[in-house]
Coordinates of C-alpha atoms in Angstrom, one line a residue:
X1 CA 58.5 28.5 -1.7
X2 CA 57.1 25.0 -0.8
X3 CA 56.4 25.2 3.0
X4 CA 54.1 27.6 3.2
X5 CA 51.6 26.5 0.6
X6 CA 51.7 23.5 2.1
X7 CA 50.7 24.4 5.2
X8 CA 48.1 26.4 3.9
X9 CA 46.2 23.3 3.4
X10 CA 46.6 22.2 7.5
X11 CA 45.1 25.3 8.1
X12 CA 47.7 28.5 8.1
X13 CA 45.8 31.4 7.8
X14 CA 46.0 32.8 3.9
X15 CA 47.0 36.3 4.6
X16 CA 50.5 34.1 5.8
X17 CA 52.0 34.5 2.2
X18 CA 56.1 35.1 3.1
X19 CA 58.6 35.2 5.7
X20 CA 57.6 38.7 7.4
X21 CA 53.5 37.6 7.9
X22 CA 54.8 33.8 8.9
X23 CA 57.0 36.0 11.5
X24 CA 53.9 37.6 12.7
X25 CA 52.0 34.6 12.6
X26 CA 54.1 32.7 14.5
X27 CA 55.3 35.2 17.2
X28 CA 58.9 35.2 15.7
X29 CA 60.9 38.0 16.8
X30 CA 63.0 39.7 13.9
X31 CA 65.6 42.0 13.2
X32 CA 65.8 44.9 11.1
X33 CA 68.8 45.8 8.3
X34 CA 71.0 48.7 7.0
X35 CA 70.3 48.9 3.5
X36 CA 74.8 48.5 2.2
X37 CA 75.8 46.3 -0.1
X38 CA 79.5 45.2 0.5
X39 CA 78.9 42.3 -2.0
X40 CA 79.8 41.4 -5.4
X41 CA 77.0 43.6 -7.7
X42 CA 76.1 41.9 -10.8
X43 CA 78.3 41.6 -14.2
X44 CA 75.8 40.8 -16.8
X45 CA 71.6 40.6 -17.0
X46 CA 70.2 37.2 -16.6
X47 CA 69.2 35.0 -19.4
X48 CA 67.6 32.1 -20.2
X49 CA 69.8 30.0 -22.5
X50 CA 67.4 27.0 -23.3
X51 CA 64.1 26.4 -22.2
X52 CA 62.5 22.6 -22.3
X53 CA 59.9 21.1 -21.2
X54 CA 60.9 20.1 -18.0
X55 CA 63.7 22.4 -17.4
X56 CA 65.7 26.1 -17.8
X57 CA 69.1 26.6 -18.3
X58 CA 70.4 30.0 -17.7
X59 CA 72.7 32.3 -16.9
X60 CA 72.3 34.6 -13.6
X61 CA 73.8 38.0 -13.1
X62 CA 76.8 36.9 -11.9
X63 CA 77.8 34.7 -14.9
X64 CA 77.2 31.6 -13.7
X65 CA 75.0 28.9 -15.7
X66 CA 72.2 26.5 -14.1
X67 CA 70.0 24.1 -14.6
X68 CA 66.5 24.6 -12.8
X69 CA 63.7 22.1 -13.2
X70 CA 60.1 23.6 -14.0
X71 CA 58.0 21.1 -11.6
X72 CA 58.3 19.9 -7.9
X73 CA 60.8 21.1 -5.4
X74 CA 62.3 24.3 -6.4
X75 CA 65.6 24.1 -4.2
X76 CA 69.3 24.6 -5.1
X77 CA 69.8 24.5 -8.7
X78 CA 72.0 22.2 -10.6
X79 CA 75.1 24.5 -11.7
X80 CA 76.9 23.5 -15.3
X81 CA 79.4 26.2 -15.1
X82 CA 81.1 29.1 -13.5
X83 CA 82.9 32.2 -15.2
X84 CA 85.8 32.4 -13.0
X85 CA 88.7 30.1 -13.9
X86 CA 91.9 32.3 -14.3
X87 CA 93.1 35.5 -13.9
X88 CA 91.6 37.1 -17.6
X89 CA 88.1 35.5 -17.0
X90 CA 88.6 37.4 -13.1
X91 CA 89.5 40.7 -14.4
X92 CA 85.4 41.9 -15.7
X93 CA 84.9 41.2 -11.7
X94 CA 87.1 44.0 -10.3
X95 CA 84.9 46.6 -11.4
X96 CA 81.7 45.0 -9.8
X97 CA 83.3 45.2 -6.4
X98 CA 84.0 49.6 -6.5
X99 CA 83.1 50.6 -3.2
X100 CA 82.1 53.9 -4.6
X101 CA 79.2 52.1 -7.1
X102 CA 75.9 54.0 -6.5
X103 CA 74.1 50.5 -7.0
X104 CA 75.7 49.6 -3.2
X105 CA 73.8 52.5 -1.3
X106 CA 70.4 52.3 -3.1
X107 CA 68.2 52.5 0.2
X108 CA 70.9 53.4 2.5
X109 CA 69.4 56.9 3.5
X110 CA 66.0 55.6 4.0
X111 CA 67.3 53.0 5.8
X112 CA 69.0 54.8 8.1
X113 CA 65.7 57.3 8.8
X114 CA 63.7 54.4 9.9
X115 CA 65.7 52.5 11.9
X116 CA 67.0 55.9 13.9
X117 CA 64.0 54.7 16.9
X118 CA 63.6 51.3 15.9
X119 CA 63.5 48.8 19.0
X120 CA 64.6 45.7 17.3
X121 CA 68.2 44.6 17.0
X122 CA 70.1 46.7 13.8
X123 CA 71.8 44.4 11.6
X124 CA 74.7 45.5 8.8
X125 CA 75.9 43.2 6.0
X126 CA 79.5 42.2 6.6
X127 CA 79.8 40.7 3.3
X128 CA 81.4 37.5 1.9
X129 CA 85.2 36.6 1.7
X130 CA 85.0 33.1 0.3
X131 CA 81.3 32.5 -0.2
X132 CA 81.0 34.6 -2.8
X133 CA 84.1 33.8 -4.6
X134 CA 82.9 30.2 -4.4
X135 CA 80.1 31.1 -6.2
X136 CA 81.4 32.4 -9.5
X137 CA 84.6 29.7 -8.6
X138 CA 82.6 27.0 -8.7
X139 CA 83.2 24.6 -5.5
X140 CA 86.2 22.0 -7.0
X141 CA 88.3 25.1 -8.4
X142 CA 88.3 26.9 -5.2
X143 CA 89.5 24.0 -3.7
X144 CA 92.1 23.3 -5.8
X145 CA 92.9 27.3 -6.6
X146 CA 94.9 27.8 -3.1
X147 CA 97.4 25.0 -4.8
X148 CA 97.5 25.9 -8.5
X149 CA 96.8 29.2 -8.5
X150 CA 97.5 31.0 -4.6
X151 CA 98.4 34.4 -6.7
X152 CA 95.1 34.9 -7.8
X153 CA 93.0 33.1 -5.1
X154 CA 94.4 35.7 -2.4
X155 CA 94.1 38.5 -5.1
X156 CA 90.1 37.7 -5.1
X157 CA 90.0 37.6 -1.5
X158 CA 91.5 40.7 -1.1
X159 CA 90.0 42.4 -3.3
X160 CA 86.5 41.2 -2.1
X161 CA 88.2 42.7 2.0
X162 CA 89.0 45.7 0.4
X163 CA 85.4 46.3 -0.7
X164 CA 83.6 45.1 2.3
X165 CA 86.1 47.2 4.8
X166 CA 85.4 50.4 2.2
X167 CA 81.3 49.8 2.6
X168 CA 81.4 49.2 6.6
X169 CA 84.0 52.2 6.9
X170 CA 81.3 54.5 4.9
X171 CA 78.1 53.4 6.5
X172 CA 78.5 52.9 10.1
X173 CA 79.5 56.1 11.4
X174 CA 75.8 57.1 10.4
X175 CA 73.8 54.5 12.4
X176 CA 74.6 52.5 15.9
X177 CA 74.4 49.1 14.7
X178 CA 74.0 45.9 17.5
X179 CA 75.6 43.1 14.9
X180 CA 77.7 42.6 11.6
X181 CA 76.5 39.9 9.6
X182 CA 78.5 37.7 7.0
X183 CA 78.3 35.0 4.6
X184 CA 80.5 32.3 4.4
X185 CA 79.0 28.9 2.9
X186 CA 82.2 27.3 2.5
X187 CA 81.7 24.0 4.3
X188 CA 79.7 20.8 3.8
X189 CA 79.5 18.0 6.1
X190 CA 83.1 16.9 6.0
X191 CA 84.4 20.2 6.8
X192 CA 85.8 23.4 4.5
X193 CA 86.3 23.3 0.5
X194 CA 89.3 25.0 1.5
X195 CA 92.3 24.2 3.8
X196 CA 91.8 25.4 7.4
X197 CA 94.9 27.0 6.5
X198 CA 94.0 29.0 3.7
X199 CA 91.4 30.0 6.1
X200 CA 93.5 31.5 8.8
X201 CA 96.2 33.0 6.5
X202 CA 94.3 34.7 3.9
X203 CA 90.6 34.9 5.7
X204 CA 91.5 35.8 9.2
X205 CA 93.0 39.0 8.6
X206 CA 90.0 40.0 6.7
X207 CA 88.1 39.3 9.3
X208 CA 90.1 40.6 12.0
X209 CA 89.7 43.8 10.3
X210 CA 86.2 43.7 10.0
X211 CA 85.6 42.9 13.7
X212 CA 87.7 45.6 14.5
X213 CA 85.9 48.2 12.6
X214 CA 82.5 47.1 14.3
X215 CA 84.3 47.1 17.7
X216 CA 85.3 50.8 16.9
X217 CA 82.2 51.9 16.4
X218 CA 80.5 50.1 19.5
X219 CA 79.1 46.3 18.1
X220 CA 80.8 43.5 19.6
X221 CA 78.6 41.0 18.0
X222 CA 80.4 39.5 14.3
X223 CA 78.3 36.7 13.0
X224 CA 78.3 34.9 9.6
X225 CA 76.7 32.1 7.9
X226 CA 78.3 29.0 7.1
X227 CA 76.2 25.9 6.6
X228 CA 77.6 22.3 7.3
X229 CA 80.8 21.5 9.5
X230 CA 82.1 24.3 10.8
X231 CA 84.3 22.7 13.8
X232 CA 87.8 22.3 11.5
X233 CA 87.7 26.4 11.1
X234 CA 85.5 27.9 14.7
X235 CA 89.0 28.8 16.1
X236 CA 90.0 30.8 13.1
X237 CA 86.9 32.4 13.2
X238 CA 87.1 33.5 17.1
X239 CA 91.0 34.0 16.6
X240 CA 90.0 36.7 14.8
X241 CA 86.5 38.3 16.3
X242 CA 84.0 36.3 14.2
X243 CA 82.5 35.5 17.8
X244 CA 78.7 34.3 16.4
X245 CA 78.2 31.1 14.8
X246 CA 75.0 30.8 12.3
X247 CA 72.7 28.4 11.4
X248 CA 74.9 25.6 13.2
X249 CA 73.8 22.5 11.2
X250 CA 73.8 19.5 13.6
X251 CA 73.1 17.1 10.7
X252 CA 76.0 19.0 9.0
X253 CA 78.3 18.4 11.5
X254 CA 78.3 20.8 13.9
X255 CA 76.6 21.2 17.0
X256 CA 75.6 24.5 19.3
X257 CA 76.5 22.2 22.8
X258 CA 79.6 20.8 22.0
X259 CA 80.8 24.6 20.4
X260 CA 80.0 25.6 23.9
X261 CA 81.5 22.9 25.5
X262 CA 84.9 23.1 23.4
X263 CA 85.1 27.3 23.6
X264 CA 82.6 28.2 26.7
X265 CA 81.1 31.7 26.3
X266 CA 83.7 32.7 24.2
X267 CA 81.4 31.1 21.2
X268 CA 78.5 33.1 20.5
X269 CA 75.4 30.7 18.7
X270 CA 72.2 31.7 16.7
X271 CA 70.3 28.6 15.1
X272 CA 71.3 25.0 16.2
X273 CA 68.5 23.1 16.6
X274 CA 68.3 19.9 14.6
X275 CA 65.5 20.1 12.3
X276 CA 64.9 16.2 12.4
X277 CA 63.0 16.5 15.6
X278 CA 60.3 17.6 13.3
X279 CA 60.0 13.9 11.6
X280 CA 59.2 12.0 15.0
X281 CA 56.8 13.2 17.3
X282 CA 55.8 15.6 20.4
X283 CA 58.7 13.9 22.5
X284 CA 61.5 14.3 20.1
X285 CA 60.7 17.9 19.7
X286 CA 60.6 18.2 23.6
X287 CA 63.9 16.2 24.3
X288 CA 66.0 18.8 21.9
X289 CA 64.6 21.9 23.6
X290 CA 65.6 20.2 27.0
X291 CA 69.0 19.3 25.6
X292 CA 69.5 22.7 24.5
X293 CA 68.1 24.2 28.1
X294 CA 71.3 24.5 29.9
X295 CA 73.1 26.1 27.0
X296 CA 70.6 28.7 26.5
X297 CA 70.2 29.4 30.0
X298 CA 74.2 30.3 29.9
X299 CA 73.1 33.8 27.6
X300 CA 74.5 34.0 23.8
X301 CA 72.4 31.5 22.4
X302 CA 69.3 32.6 20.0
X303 CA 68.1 29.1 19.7
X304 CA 66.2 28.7 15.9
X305 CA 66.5 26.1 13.6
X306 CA 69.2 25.1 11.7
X307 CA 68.4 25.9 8.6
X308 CA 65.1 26.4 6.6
X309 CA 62.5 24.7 7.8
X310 CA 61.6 21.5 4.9
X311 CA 58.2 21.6 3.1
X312 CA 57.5 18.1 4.4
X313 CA 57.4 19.1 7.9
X314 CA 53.5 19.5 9.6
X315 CA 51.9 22.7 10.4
X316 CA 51.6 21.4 13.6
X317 CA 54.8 19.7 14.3
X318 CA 56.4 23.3 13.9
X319 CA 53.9 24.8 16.7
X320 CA 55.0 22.2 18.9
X321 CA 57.9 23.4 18.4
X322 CA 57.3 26.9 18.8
X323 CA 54.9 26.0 22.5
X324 CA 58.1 23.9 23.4
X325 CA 60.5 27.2 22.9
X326 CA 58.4 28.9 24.8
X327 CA 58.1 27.0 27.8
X328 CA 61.7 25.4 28.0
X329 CA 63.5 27.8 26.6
X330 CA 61.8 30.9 27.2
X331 CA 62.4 32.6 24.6
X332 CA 60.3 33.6 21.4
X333 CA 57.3 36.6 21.1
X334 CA 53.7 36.4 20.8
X335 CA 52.1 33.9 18.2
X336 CA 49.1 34.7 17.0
X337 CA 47.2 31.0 16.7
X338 CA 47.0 31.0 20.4

């Protein structure tokens, strides 16, 4: 919401007002979607529960309660409280994950119409098995919940499988799909909330499954995203056919040449490139792209950044980076500022 105004005034062109005209803009290449929703669909309508001068609190769809500030950065809000701490406060949930809910295929048949001669990779939402649950969790109690209440914990998981495997099983015989892709945000820079573990033991079936059921209908390519330090859980997530690794934060821990190094080609790896080269100058942008060079070279790399790009990065620190991409990396369409 920040960065584009903001380079509005270096001189981006006004009709770049959102991602899809910045993509055009810039020459990124995109992807297009199959309109499923595996996910959790919303328990209640949101609602502002005080409004101050400086501030909201609310409530979103899902139950949980926030703190948003009115002025500045708007960026991850400040969360009070989540609905989910036991089994009673879990049970209004079940019914928001029915596979059979008409809310989850709103779109889908349309979807499917346009992208039967599309030419850009297809795309399916492979839903969330702890990301989610984190969510309306909160992050201490879902790292504590494994210990104090494993019942439940694995009961939510489950329960959110169940739903996702329901939604893939229903959509994809209808349109050739070239990757699934999840949502895990689970980790900070010290690693998972949860025990590796818990991970491989109550995760990895779920996504075995789920890798399987692509496989079976011809897409080998399983990716989900899972900010910060991925590197305690990458070999459950191979183990078990998550092969594509996404945004792969290097300030967060993880980085796209030592995943290759550690797992070779096994390790499949979209994003990776360190952001802070945008704070120092023409060099530091260069030197990343030529440290990533070799790696790319090797195939299953779609080298982007690592994240969203900050609003305090320049207009023209980012087209460096875009020239750079091009001509070390070779990879990245048509821009239009040329």
């Amino acid at each position: 919401d920040n960065t584009i105004p903001n380079w509005h005034e270096q001189g981006l062109p006004e009709w770049v007002r959102d991602e899809a005209s910045a993509y055009d803009y810039f020459g990124i290449e995109d992807v297009r979607w199959v309109q499923a929703n595996p996910g959790l669909l919303p328990v209640c309508e949101y609602k502002i529960l005080e409004d101050a001068e400086d501030y909201i609190v609310y409530r979103d769809e899902l139950g949980c309660v926030a703190k948003q500030g009115k002025h500045g950065d708007h960026t991850i809000p400040h969360y009070i409280d989540f609905p989910v701490k036991d089994r009673a406060s879990w049970e209004p949930y079940i019914a928001a994950l029915d596979p059979k809910r008409p809310e989850r295929w709103v779109g889908f048949k349309e979807s499917i119409a346009a992208l039967k001669d599309c030419d850009a990779p297809i795309g399916i939402n492979c839903g969330s098995l702890l990301g989610v649950p984190r969510n309306i969790i909160g992050f201490e109690q879902i790292a504590t919940m494994p210990y104090e209440d494993p019942e439940l914990i694995v009961d939510i998981v489950n329960a959110f499988g169940e739903t996702i495997v329901a939604v893939l099983d229903e959509a994809l015989p209808h349109v050739q799909v070239d990757f699934g892709h999840g949502w895990e945000d689970i980790c900070y820079n010290m690693g998972p909330i949860v025990n590796p573990s818990f991970v491989r033991e109550v995760a990895g079936p779920w996504y075995r499954k789920i890798a399987d059921k692509l496989n079976q209908h011809g897409c080998c390519v399983y990716s989900t995203d899972t900010d910060g330090n991925i590197m305690p859980i990458v070999d459950v997530f191979l183990e078990n056919g998550l092969n594509t690794q996404f945004p792969i934060e290097v300030n967060g821990g993880t980085d796209p040449c030592a995943l290759r190094d550690l797992y070779g080609k096994n390790v499949r790896l979209w994003g990776g490139v360190n952001k802070k080269i945008f704070y120092g100058d023409k060099e530091d942008i260069r030197r990343e792209m030529l440290r990533l060079q070799p790696y790319v070279a090797q195939g299953g790399f779609i080298p982007t950044v690592d994240h969203r790009v900050p609003a305090d990065v320049s207009l023209d620190a980012y087209k460096h980076y875009l020239d750079y991409k091009r001509e070390i990396l070779n990879v990245g369409g048509e821009p239009k500022y040329m």
